[in-house]
Short mmCIF file of C-alpha atoms in Angstrom, two decimals:
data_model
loop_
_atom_site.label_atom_id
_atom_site.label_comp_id
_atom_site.label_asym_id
_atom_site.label_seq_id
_atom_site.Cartn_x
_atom_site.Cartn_y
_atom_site.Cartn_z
CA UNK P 1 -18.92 -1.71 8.20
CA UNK P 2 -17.83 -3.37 4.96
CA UNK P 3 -14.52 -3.36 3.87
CA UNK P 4 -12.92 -2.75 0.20
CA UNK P 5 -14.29 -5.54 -1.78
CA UNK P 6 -11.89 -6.15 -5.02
CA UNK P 7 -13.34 -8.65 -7.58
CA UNK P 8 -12.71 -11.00 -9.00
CA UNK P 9 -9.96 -12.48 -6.82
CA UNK P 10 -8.12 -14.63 -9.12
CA UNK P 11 -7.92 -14.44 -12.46
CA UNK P 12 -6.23 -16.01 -15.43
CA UNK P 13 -5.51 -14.46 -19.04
CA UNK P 14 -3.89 -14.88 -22.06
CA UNK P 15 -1.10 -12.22 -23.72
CA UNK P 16 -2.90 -9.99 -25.86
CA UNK P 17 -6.57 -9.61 -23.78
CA UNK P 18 -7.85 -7.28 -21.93
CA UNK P 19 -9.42 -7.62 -18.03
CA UNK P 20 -11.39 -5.26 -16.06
CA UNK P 21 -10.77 -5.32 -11.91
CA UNK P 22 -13.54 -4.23 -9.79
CA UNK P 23 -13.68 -2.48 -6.63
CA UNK P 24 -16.00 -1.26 -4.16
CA UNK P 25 -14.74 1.01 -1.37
CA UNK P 26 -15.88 1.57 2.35
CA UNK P 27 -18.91 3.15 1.93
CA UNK P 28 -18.67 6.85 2.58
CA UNK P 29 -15.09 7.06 0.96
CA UNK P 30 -14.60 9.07 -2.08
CA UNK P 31 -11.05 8.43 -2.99
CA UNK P 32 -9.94 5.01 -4.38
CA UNK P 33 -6.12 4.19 -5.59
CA UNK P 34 -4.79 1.13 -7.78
CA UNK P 35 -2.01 -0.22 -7.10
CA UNK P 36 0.52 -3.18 -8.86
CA UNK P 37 2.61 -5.70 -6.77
CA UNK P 38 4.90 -8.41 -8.50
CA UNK P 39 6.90 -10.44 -6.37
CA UNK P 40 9.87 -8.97 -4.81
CA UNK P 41 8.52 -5.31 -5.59
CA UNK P 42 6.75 -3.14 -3.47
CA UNK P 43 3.65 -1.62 -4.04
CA UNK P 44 4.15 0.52 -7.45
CA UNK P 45 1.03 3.59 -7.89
CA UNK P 46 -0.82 3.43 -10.70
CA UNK P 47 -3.59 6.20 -10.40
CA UNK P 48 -5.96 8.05 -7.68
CA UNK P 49 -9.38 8.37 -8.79
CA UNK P 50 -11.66 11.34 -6.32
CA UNK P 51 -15.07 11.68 -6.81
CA UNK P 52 -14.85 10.26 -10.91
CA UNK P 53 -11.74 12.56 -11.22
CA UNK P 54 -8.17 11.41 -11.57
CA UNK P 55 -6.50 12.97 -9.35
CA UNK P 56 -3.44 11.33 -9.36
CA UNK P 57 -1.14 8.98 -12.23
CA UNK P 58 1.89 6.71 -11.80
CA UNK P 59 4.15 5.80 -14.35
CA UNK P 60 2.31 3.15 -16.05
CA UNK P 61 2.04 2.82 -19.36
CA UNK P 62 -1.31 4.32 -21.07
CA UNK P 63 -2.29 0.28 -21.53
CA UNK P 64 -3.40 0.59 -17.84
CA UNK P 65 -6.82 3.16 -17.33
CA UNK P 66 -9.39 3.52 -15.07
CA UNK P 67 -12.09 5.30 -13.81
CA UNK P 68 -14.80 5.60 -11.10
CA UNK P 69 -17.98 5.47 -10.87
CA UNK P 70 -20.66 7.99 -8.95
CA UNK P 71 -21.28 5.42 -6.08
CA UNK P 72 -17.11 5.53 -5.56
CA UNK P 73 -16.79 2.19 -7.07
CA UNK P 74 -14.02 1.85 -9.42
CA UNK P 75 -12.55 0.01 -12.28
CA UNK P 76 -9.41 -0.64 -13.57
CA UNK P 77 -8.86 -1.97 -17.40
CA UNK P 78 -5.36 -3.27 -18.79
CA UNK P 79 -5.91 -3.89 -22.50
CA UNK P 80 -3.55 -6.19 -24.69
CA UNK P 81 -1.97 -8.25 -21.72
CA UNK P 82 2.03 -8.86 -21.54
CA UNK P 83 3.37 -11.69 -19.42
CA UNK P 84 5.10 -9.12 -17.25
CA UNK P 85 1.74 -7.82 -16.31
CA UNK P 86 0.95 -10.64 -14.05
CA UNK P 87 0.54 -9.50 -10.74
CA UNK P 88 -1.30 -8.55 -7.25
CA UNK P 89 -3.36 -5.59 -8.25
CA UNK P 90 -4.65 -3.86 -4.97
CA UNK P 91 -7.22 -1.56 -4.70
CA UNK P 92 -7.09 1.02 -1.09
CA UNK P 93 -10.14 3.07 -0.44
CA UNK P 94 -9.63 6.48 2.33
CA UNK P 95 -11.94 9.40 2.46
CA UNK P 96 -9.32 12.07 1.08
CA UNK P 97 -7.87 13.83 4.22
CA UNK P 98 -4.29 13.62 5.36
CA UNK P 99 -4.98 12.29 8.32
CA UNK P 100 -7.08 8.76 7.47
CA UNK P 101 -5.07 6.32 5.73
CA UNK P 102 -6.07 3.72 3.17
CA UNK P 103 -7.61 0.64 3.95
CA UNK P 104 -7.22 -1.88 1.59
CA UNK P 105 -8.94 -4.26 -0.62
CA UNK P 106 -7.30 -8.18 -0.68
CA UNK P 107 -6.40 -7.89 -4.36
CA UNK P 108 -7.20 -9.56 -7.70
CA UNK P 109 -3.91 -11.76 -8.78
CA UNK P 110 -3.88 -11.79 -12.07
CA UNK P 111 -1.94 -14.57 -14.17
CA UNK P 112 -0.81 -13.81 -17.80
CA UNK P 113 -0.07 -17.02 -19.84
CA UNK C 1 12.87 13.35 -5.06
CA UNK C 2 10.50 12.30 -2.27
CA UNK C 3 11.83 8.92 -1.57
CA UNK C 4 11.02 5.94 1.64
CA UNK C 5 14.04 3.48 2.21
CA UNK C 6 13.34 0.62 4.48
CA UNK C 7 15.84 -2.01 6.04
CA UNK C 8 17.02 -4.57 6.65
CA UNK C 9 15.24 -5.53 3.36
CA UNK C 10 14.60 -9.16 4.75
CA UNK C 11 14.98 -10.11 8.00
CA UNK C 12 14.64 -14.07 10.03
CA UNK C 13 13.98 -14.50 13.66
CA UNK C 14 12.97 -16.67 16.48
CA UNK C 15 9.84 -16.69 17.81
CA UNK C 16 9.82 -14.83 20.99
CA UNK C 17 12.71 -12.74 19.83
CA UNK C 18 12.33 -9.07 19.35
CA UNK C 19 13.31 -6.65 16.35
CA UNK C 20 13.25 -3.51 14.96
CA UNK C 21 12.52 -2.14 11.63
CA UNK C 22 14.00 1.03 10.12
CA UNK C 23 12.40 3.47 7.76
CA UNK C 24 14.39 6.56 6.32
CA UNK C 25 12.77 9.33 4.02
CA UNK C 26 13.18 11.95 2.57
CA UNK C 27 9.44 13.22 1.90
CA UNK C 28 9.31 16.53 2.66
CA UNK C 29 6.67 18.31 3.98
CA UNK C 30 5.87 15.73 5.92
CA UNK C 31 2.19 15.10 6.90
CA UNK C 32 2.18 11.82 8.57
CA UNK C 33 3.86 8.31 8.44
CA UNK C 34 2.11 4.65 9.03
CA UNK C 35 3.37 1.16 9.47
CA UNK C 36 1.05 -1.45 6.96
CA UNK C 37 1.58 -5.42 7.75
CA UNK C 38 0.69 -7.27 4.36
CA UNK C 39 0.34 -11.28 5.23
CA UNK C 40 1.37 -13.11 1.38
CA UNK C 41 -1.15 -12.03 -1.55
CA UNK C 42 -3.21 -9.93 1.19
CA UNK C 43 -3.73 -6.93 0.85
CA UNK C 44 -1.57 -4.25 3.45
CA UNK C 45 -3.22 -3.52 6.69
CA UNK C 46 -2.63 -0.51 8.77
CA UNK C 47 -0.41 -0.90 12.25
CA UNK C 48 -0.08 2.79 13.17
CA UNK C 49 0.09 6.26 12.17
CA UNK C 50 1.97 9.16 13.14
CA UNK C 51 2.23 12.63 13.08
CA UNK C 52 4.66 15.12 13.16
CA UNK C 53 4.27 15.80 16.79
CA UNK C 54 4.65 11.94 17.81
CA UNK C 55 7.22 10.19 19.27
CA UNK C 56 5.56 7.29 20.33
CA UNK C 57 2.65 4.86 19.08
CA UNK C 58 1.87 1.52 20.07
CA UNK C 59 -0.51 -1.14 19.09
CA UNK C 60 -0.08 -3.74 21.05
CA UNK C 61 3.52 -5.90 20.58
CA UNK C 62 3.82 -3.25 18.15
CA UNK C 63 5.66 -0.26 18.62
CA UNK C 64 6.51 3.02 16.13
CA UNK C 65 8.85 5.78 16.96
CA UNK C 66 9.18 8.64 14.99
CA UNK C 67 12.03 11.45 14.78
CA UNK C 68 10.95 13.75 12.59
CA UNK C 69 14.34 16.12 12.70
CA UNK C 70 16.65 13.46 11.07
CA UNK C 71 13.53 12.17 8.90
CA UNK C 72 13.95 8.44 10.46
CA UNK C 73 10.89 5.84 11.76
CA UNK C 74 11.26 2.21 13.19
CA UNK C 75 8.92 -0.87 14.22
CA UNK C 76 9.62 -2.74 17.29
CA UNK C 77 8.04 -5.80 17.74
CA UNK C 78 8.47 -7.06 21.05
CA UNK C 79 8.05 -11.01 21.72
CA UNK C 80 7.30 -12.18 17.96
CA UNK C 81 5.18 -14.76 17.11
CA UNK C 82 4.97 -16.34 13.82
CA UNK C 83 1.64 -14.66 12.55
CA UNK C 84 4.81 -11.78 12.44
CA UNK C 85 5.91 -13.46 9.23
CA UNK C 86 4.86 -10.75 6.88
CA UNK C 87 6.54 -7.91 5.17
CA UNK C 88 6.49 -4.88 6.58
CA UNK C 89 5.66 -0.81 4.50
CA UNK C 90 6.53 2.51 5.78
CA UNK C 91 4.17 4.25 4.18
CA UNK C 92 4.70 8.42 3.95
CA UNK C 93 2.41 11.15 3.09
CA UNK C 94 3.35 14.55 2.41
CA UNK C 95 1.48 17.63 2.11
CA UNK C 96 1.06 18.68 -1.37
CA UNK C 97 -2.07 19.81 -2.95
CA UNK C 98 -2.76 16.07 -3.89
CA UNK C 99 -1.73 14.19 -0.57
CA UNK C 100 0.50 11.84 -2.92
CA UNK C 101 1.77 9.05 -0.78
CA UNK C 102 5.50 7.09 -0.96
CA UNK C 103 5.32 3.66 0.15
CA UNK C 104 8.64 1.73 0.67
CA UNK C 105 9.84 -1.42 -0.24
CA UNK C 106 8.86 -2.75 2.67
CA UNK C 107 10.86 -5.34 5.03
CA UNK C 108 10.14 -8.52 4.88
CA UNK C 109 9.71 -10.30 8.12
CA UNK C 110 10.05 -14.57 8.91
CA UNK C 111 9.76 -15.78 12.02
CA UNK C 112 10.79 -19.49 12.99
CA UNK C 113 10.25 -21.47 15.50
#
């Protein structure tokens, strides 16, 4: 069984671009969560996507959106980069109950310059 | 506010010592609680979950207790080995409509030789 497959894996971008991360969860898993890690912070939410719906939102700023696709795969767009945006963006997949937890992806770091 | 505190917040030992790994929260009500490992720019991977009912998990040199009454989990890791070196989320999920999750801060782990 595959696991959560986050694309591209490294990336590098200038201040004032945009990017688009990619992931595909575990097949048969409808829910799919983004999360941003710098160093030294823990893992900070930025939104739960459930069957195309958002279903969940952190406190990001409306710079960061995403959405999902009918297959469950889902993207994640941060338009007009800041340097402070540079980080380990990680992508979990879980099937929505309480009881199965997230499985995650191995995370696109993205580098601002 | 539904918050997870986790100490020590860093934390160096010997290989072949043991140590343990406290998690406090305050998430409330309280579905279920797991232990992630996350190796540097990997994405977190899951150790063990628990329910309300649980004491007691273990996955191998890894052990999770739980008390649900004062709202207080820890990780014992019995004879470490330096694949240990990692940091270390208490991850909690409560039981509202949307099965929003708290992560902590996580602890981060080094073990020497």
């Amino acid at each position: 069984k595959a696991g959560v497959t986050q694309t591209p894996r490294y990336l590098i971008k200038t201040r004032g671009q945009q990017v688009t991360l990619s992931c595909s969860p575990i097949s048969g898993h409808r829910s799919v969560s983004w999360y941003q890690q710098t160093p030294g912070q823990g893992l900070q939410f930025l939104f739960e996507y459930f069957s195309e719906t958002q279903r969940n939102k952190g406190n990001f700023p409306g710079r960061f959106s995403g959405r999902q696709f009918s297959n469950s795969r889902s993207e994640m767009n941060v338009s007009t980069l800041e340097l402070g945006d540079s980080a380990l963006y990680l992508c979990a997949s879980s099937n929505g109950d309480r009881v199965t937890g997230y499985t995650f992806g191995s995370g696109t770091r993205l580098t601002v310059v | 506010k539904n918050q997870v505190e986790q100490s020590p917040q860093s934390l160096i030992i010997l290989e072949g010592k043991n140590c343990t790994l406290q998690c406090n929260y305050t998430v409330s009500p309280f579905s279920n609680l797991r232990w992630y490992k996350q190796d540097t720019g990997r994405g977190p991977v899951s150790l063990t979950i628990m329910t309300f009912s649980e004491n007691t998990k273990s996955n191998g040199r890894y052990t999770a207790t739980l008390d649900a009454d004062t709202k207080q989990s820890s990780l014992h890791i019995t004879a470490s080995q330096l694949s240990d070196s990692a940091s270390y989320i208490c991850v909690v999920r409560g039981t509202t409509s949307y099965d929003k999750v708290i992560f902590g801060p996580g602890t981060s782990l080094s073990v020497i030789p």
